[in-house]
Short mmCIF file of C-alpha atoms and ligand atoms in Angstrom, two decimals:
data_model
loop_
_atom_site.label_atom_id
_atom_site.label_comp_id
_atom_site.label_asym_id
_atom_site.label_seq_id
_atom_site.Cartn_x
_atom_site.Cartn_y
_atom_site.Cartn_z
CA MET A 1185 372.97 -27.98 221.07
CA LYS A 1186 374.62 -27.66 217.68
CA VAL A 1187 373.03 -25.56 214.96
CA THR A 1188 374.21 -25.33 211.34
CA VAL A 1189 373.24 -22.41 209.14
CA VAL A 1190 373.91 -22.90 205.44
CA GLY A 1191 374.34 -19.62 203.59
CA ALA A 1192 376.37 -16.98 205.42
CA GLY A 1193 374.72 -14.16 203.49
CA ALA A 1194 372.39 -11.51 204.84
CA VAL A 1195 369.74 -13.80 206.35
CA GLY A 1196 372.11 -16.60 207.44
CA ALA A 1197 374.46 -14.24 209.28
CA SER A 1198 371.58 -12.36 210.91
CA CYS A 1199 370.08 -15.66 212.02
CA ALA A 1200 373.44 -16.80 213.49
CA GLU A 1201 373.79 -13.47 215.28
CA TYR A 1202 370.35 -13.67 216.93
CA ILE A 1203 370.92 -17.30 217.94
CA ALA A 1204 374.23 -16.33 219.55
CA ILE A 1205 372.82 -13.26 221.32
CA LYS A 1206 370.05 -15.40 222.84
CA ASP A 1207 372.84 -17.70 224.10
CA PHE A 1208 370.96 -21.03 224.13
CA ALA A 1209 373.13 -22.97 221.63
CA SER A 1210 376.62 -24.24 222.40
CA GLU A 1211 377.72 -24.12 218.77
CA VAL A 1212 376.69 -22.50 215.49
CA VAL A 1213 378.38 -23.60 212.25
CA LEU A 1214 378.03 -21.20 209.33
CA LEU A 1215 378.62 -22.81 205.93
CA ASP A 1216 378.87 -21.03 202.58
CA ILE A 1217 380.08 -21.96 199.13
CA LYS A 1218 381.99 -18.66 198.72
CA GLU A 1219 385.63 -19.25 199.74
CA GLY A 1220 386.41 -17.73 203.15
CA PHE A 1221 383.08 -15.91 203.42
CA ALA A 1222 381.54 -17.95 206.26
CA GLU A 1223 384.90 -17.98 208.08
CA GLY A 1224 384.95 -14.17 207.89
CA LYS A 1225 381.36 -13.76 209.06
CA ALA A 1226 381.95 -16.20 211.93
CA MET A 1227 385.10 -14.38 213.05
CA ASP A 1228 383.36 -11.00 212.92
CA LEU A 1229 380.42 -12.37 214.93
CA MET A 1230 382.75 -14.00 217.49
CA GLN A 1231 384.37 -10.62 218.04
CA THR A 1232 380.97 -9.40 219.30
CA ALA A 1233 380.86 -12.14 221.98
CA SER A 1234 382.51 -10.08 224.73
CA LEU A 1235 380.48 -7.03 223.73
CA ASN A 1236 377.12 -8.79 223.55
CA GLY A 1237 377.82 -11.26 226.36
CA PHE A 1238 377.32 -14.67 224.77
CA ASP A 1239 379.21 -17.96 224.99
CA THR A 1240 377.93 -19.62 221.80
CA LYS A 1241 380.87 -20.67 219.64
CA ILE A 1242 380.43 -19.66 216.00
CA THR A 1243 382.65 -21.23 213.35
CA GLY A 1244 382.66 -20.74 209.60
CA VAL A 1245 383.45 -23.28 206.88
CA THR A 1246 383.66 -23.26 203.09
CA ASN A 1247 381.45 -26.05 201.78
CA ASP A 1248 382.85 -28.65 204.25
CA TYR A 1249 379.85 -30.62 205.47
CA SER A 1250 381.96 -32.84 207.76
CA LYS A 1251 382.10 -29.81 210.12
CA THR A 1252 378.31 -29.78 210.32
CA ALA A 1253 378.14 -33.42 211.54
CA ASN A 1254 375.59 -34.24 214.24
CA SER A 1255 373.83 -30.90 214.15
CA ASP A 1256 370.57 -30.91 216.11
CA ILE A 1257 369.05 -28.25 213.87
CA CYS A 1258 370.06 -27.20 210.33
CA VAL A 1259 368.86 -24.02 208.64
CA ILE A 1260 369.00 -23.54 204.87
CA THR A 1261 369.32 -19.91 203.77
CA SER A 1262 371.53 -20.58 200.73
CA GLY A 1263 370.29 -19.29 197.40
CA ILE A 1264 369.68 -16.03 195.61
CA PRO A 1265 367.41 -13.38 197.11
CA ARG A 1266 364.96 -11.38 195.00
CA LYS A 1267 365.71 -7.97 193.55
CA PRO A 1268 363.19 -5.13 193.29
CA GLY A 1269 360.25 -6.09 191.06
CA MET A 1270 360.91 -9.84 191.31
CA THR A 1271 358.55 -12.35 192.89
CA ARG A 1272 359.80 -15.09 195.20
CA GLU A 1273 358.57 -17.64 192.65
CA GLU A 1274 361.05 -16.36 190.03
CA LEU A 1275 363.93 -17.66 192.17
CA ILE A 1276 362.98 -21.30 191.75
CA GLY A 1277 365.29 -22.05 188.79
CA ILE A 1278 368.51 -21.44 190.74
CA ASN A 1279 367.35 -22.12 194.29
CA ALA A 1280 365.79 -25.54 193.67
CA GLY A 1281 369.16 -27.03 192.67
CA ILE A 1282 370.87 -25.43 195.67
CA VAL A 1283 368.25 -26.52 198.21
CA LYS A 1284 368.16 -30.07 196.87
CA SER A 1285 371.92 -30.61 197.09
CA VAL A 1286 372.33 -28.72 200.39
CA SER A 1287 369.52 -30.62 202.14
CA SER A 1288 370.93 -33.98 201.01
CA SER A 1289 374.47 -33.07 202.16
CA LEU A 1290 373.17 -31.92 205.53
CA ILE A 1291 371.19 -35.11 206.16
CA ALA A 1292 374.17 -37.27 205.13
CA HIS A 1293 376.14 -35.79 208.06
CA SER A 1294 373.28 -35.18 210.53
CA PRO A 1295 370.69 -37.92 209.94
CA ASN A 1296 368.72 -36.98 213.08
CA THR A 1297 368.58 -33.26 212.45
CA ILE A 1298 365.54 -31.01 212.23
CA LEU A 1299 365.63 -28.98 209.01
CA ILE A 1300 364.41 -25.39 208.72
CA VAL A 1301 364.05 -24.10 205.14
CA VAL A 1302 364.25 -20.37 204.50
CA SER A 1303 365.29 -20.08 200.82
CA ASN A 1304 362.58 -18.89 198.45
CA PRO A 1305 360.12 -19.75 197.05
CA MET A 1306 359.98 -21.14 200.57
CA ASP A 1307 356.86 -23.37 200.49
CA THR A 1308 358.09 -25.11 197.35
CA MET A 1309 361.66 -25.36 198.70
CA THR A 1310 360.29 -26.97 201.89
CA TYR A 1311 358.29 -29.43 199.76
CA LEU A 1312 361.43 -30.14 197.71
CA ALA A 1313 363.52 -30.74 200.86
CA HIS A 1314 360.80 -33.09 202.10
CA LYS A 1315 360.92 -35.11 198.89
CA ALA A 1316 364.73 -34.97 198.54
CA THR A 1317 365.57 -36.10 202.08
CA GLY A 1318 362.65 -38.36 202.97
CA LEU A 1319 362.76 -36.98 206.52
CA PRO A 1320 359.60 -37.48 208.55
CA LYS A 1321 357.29 -34.50 208.23
CA HIS A 1322 357.72 -33.31 211.82
CA ARG A 1323 361.41 -32.68 211.10
CA ILE A 1324 361.02 -30.36 208.08
CA ILE A 1325 359.83 -26.82 208.76
CA GLY A 1326 359.54 -23.89 206.37
CA MET A 1327 359.99 -20.40 207.82
CA GLY A 1328 357.68 -17.75 206.40
CA GLY A 1329 354.62 -17.31 208.58
CA ALA A 1330 356.67 -16.32 211.63
CA LEU A 1331 358.14 -13.44 209.63
CA ASP A 1332 354.87 -12.51 207.94
CA SER A 1333 353.11 -12.49 211.33
CA ALA A 1334 355.81 -10.19 212.77
CA ARG A 1335 355.24 -7.85 209.83
CA PHE A 1336 351.47 -8.05 210.40
CA LYS A 1337 351.95 -7.07 214.06
CA TYR A 1338 354.21 -4.20 213.02
CA ARG A 1339 351.52 -2.86 210.67
CA LEU A 1340 348.80 -3.38 213.31
CA GLY A 1341 350.84 -1.47 215.90
CA GLU A 1342 351.33 1.33 213.40
CA ALA A 1343 347.61 1.55 212.57
CA LEU A 1344 346.59 1.38 216.25
CA ASN A 1345 349.34 3.76 217.35
CA ALA A 1346 350.02 1.10 219.98
CA PRO A 1347 353.15 -0.65 221.19
CA ILE A 1348 353.64 -3.86 219.23
CA SER A 1349 353.67 -5.83 222.51
CA ASP A 1350 349.97 -4.92 222.83
CA VAL A 1351 349.18 -6.62 219.54
CA ASP A 1352 348.62 -10.23 218.54
CA GLY A 1353 347.97 -11.61 215.06
CA MET A 1354 348.87 -14.42 212.73
CA VAL A 1355 349.46 -14.92 209.00
CA ILE A 1356 348.79 -18.32 207.42
CA GLY A 1357 348.84 -19.59 203.82
CA GLY A 1358 351.60 -19.48 201.23
CA HIS A 1359 354.64 -17.24 201.73
CA SER A 1360 354.00 -15.04 198.68
CA ASP A 1361 352.66 -11.54 198.05
CA THR A 1362 349.31 -12.88 196.89
CA GLY A 1363 349.16 -16.13 198.88
CA MET A 1364 349.59 -15.00 202.47
CA ILE A 1365 346.49 -14.62 204.61
CA PRO A 1366 346.73 -12.16 207.51
CA LEU A 1367 343.93 -13.28 209.84
CA THR A 1368 342.50 -9.83 210.59
CA ARG A 1369 339.37 -11.40 212.12
CA LEU A 1370 341.45 -12.97 214.90
CA ALA A 1371 343.92 -10.12 215.48
CA THR A 1372 343.64 -8.51 218.90
CA ARG A 1373 344.91 -5.69 221.07
CA ASN A 1374 345.13 -7.22 224.56
CA SER A 1375 342.36 -9.71 223.70
CA VAL A 1376 340.06 -7.05 222.18
CA PRO A 1377 339.46 -7.54 218.43
CA VAL A 1378 341.40 -4.88 216.50
CA SER A 1379 338.24 -4.12 214.51
CA LYS A 1380 337.07 -2.27 217.67
CA PHE A 1381 339.80 0.29 217.13
CA MET A 1382 339.84 0.94 213.39
CA SER A 1383 337.64 1.05 210.34
CA SER A 1384 337.34 -1.96 208.05
CA GLU A 1385 339.08 0.12 205.34
CA ARG A 1386 342.09 0.75 207.61
CA LEU A 1387 342.21 -2.93 208.56
CA GLU A 1388 342.11 -3.88 204.89
CA GLN A 1389 345.06 -1.53 204.34
CA VAL A 1390 346.98 -3.26 207.15
CA LYS A 1391 346.30 -6.57 205.43
CA GLU A 1392 347.53 -5.33 202.05
CA ASP A 1393 350.65 -3.67 203.55
CA THR A 1394 351.45 -6.95 205.32
CA LYS A 1395 351.16 -8.98 202.14
CA VAL A 1396 353.64 -6.78 200.28
CA GLY A 1397 355.86 -6.39 203.36
CA GLY A 1398 358.78 -8.21 201.73
CA ALA A 1399 358.41 -6.42 198.39
CA THR A 1400 358.28 -3.00 200.13
CA LEU A 1401 361.61 -3.70 201.83
CA THR A 1402 363.18 -5.17 198.69
CA LYS A 1403 362.35 -1.95 196.86
CA LEU A 1404 363.90 0.17 199.63
CA LEU A 1405 366.98 -1.99 200.17
CA GLY A 1406 367.67 -3.20 196.62
CA THR A 1407 367.67 -6.78 197.96
CA SER A 1408 365.46 -8.70 200.36
CA ALA A 1409 365.43 -7.97 204.09
CA TRP A 1410 367.48 -9.79 206.73
CA TYR A 1411 366.95 -8.53 210.31
CA ALA A 1412 363.35 -9.72 210.73
CA PRO A 1413 363.92 -12.90 208.68
CA GLY A 1414 366.98 -13.73 210.82
CA ALA A 1415 365.09 -13.01 214.04
CA ALA A 1416 362.14 -15.13 212.89
CA VAL A 1417 364.40 -18.10 212.12
CA SER A 1418 366.18 -17.74 215.46
CA GLY A 1419 362.77 -17.83 217.17
CA LEU A 1420 361.95 -21.17 215.51
CA VAL A 1421 365.39 -22.56 216.37
CA GLN A 1422 365.00 -21.49 220.01
CA ALA A 1423 361.50 -22.96 220.28
CA ILE A 1424 362.90 -26.34 219.20
CA ALA A 1425 366.22 -26.16 221.05
CA CYS A 1426 364.59 -25.09 224.32
CA ASP A 1427 361.51 -27.32 223.88
CA GLN A 1428 359.29 -24.25 224.32
CA ASN A 1429 356.05 -25.68 222.89
CA LYS A 1430 355.63 -22.33 221.19
CA MET A 1431 353.06 -21.74 218.45
CA TYR A 1432 354.17 -20.28 215.13
CA PRO A 1433 352.65 -20.47 211.67
CA CYS A 1434 355.11 -22.59 209.64
CA SER A 1435 355.12 -24.26 206.26
CA VAL A 1436 354.64 -27.96 206.91
CA PHE A 1437 353.72 -31.05 204.92
CA LEU A 1438 349.99 -31.62 205.20
CA GLU A 1439 348.26 -34.99 205.18
CA GLY A 1440 344.60 -34.14 205.46
CA GLU A 1441 344.91 -31.15 207.78
CA TYR A 1442 342.91 -28.18 206.49
CA GLY A 1443 341.54 -30.59 203.86
CA MET A 1444 344.88 -30.63 202.01
CA ASN A 1445 347.36 -33.29 201.00
CA ASP A 1446 350.85 -33.46 199.49
CA ILE A 1447 351.69 -29.77 199.95
CA CYS A 1448 353.80 -27.62 202.29
CA ILE A 1449 351.97 -24.43 203.27
CA GLY A 1450 351.75 -22.13 206.29
CA VAL A 1451 349.53 -23.29 209.16
CA PRO A 1452 349.84 -22.87 212.93
CA VAL A 1453 352.02 -25.48 214.59
CA ILE A 1454 353.43 -26.14 218.04
CA LEU A 1455 357.23 -26.30 218.03
CA GLY A 1456 359.19 -28.29 220.60
CA ARG A 1457 362.12 -30.68 220.93
CA ASN A 1458 360.75 -33.01 218.21
CA GLY A 1459 360.27 -30.19 215.72
CA ILE A 1460 356.58 -30.01 214.84
CA GLU A 1461 354.86 -31.38 217.93
CA ARG A 1462 351.39 -30.72 216.58
CA ILE A 1463 349.57 -29.02 213.72
CA VAL A 1464 346.85 -26.77 215.09
CA GLU A 1465 343.64 -26.77 213.06
CA ILE A 1466 341.73 -23.57 213.65
CA GLU A 1467 338.17 -22.96 212.49
CA LEU A 1468 338.26 -20.82 209.34
CA THR A 1469 335.37 -18.86 207.86
CA ASP A 1470 334.18 -19.76 204.36
CA ALA A 1471 336.01 -16.73 202.95
CA GLU A 1472 339.24 -17.71 204.72
CA LYS A 1473 338.86 -21.29 203.48
CA THR A 1474 338.53 -19.96 199.92
CA ASN A 1475 341.65 -17.81 200.41
CA MET A 1476 343.52 -20.83 201.73
CA GLN A 1477 342.43 -22.93 198.75
CA GLU A 1478 343.55 -20.23 196.29
CA SER A 1479 346.83 -19.88 198.12
CA ALA A 1480 347.38 -23.66 197.95
CA ASP A 1481 346.57 -23.67 194.22
CA ALA A 1482 349.28 -21.04 193.67
CA VAL A 1483 351.83 -23.04 195.72
CA ARG A 1484 350.99 -26.19 193.74
CA LYS A 1485 351.61 -24.32 190.47
CA VAL A 1486 355.13 -23.48 191.67
CA ASN A 1487 355.63 -27.06 192.94
CA ASP A 1488 354.74 -28.27 189.45
CA LEU A 1489 357.77 -26.36 188.09
CA LEU A 1490 360.02 -28.73 190.03
N1 NAD B 2825 361.46 -17.47 204.04
C1 NAD B 2825 361.60 -16.18 204.29
O1 NAD B 2825 360.80 -15.58 205.02
C2 NAD B 2825 362.76 -15.42 203.70
C3 NAD B 2825 363.07 -14.12 204.11
C4 NAD B 2825 364.17 -13.48 203.55
C5 NAD B 2825 364.94 -14.11 202.58
N2 NAD B 2825 364.60 -15.37 202.19
C6 NAD B 2825 365.39 -16.09 201.19
O2 NAD B 2825 366.59 -16.54 201.79
C7 NAD B 2825 367.58 -16.71 200.78
C8 NAD B 2825 368.86 -16.00 201.22
O3 NAD B 2825 368.67 -14.60 201.23
P1 NAD B 2825 369.88 -13.63 201.58
O4 NAD B 2825 369.34 -12.25 201.57
O5 NAD B 2825 370.60 -14.11 202.79
O6 NAD B 2825 370.83 -13.85 200.30
P2 NAD B 2825 372.41 -13.63 200.21
O7 NAD B 2825 372.76 -13.57 198.76
O8 NAD B 2825 372.83 -12.50 201.09
O9 NAD B 2825 373.02 -14.97 200.84
C9 NAD B 2825 372.88 -16.21 200.25
C10 NAD B 2825 374.17 -16.99 200.48
O10 NAD B 2825 374.01 -18.33 200.02
C11 NAD B 2825 375.27 -18.75 199.55
N3 NAD B 2825 375.13 -19.93 198.70
C12 NAD B 2825 374.68 -20.00 197.42
N4 NAD B 2825 374.71 -21.27 196.99
C13 NAD B 2825 375.18 -22.02 198.00
C14 NAD B 2825 375.42 -23.40 198.19
N5 NAD B 2825 375.19 -24.29 197.22
N6 NAD B 2825 375.90 -23.80 199.37
C15 NAD B 2825 376.16 -22.95 200.37
N7 NAD B 2825 375.93 -21.61 200.27
C16 NAD B 2825 375.46 -21.16 199.10
C17 NAD B 2825 375.82 -17.52 198.82
O11 NAD B 2825 377.22 -17.61 198.64
C18 NAD B 2825 375.38 -16.40 199.75
O12 NAD B 2825 376.39 -16.06 200.69
C19 NAD B 2825 366.96 -16.18 199.49
O13 NAD B 2825 366.45 -17.24 198.73
C20 NAD B 2825 365.83 -15.30 199.99
O14 NAD B 2825 364.82 -15.15 199.03
C21 NAD B 2825 363.54 -16.03 202.73
#
């Protein structure tokens, strides 16, 4: 199993590290445009192999796509991250050009690969990769909902004063501060609706804190976060590599599902060896349907900028 990660920055390196620590891939290639940067990150990570007990071979290359040839899975994290006060949508000018050229270069060397898009604005970058590569829709996956759901569970655990392993919840919709939809109605603590344990006001606060989860960290760190994004990507990669049939909300190209067409947006999917094995259509309330529609309208506005 060969995995390429383009962009050896904060998220790309974190993603490579988690993939290696989980020890399911034979090879991870890190590629960056900055001379020597990916080589340095790869060497540093390889020097953790004996300490962390993994056999995955990590190599780094400067913009040499021949070294990525025949990758089973390719991850795109290249592009600028947001700074405090910025929205993800403001990154489109620079990141669209990067994602378009990177996705085409990757496919030229790995025509059978499954592509995971992380660069922001992620839903629009996934849509762009879909259009630029012409890959079938089950082989292009945008990562956002897996991270947003992890942040939702973190906030639920905090509000419940419960271990996060007790908590389940999912975030669908666009990967933006206003577009994401934490499904509070379906969130549970060991199968019991979380509304049993907290007031509707507290649950609303959890929802709002989840939606600005990325912005909160960007303000604290001065740049966007990397541990949870890297872990979320590695989870998607593992689900595909190990044919886990695991369910994650991911940004995928819709053709009629949820009443939408010609858009990539976050919905629950089953991930396995073919990439997206199935899109899961859950019954939404009228209010959730309205939220989903508004979220899609916002994603389309950003898509129009392409
Ligand atoms: N989808 C999500 O949930 C999520 C979460 C966090 C970050 N992100 C996004 O991921 C992206 C990366 O974030 P980061 O914090 O790792 O940024 P970073 O600046 O630390 O790393 C980005 C790397 O991309 C490289 N790069 C730029 N252009 C390139 C090209 N053409 N080819 C190869 N490499 C190139 C840069 O040299 C840099 O090393 C940003 O767009 C950020 O907004 C998405």
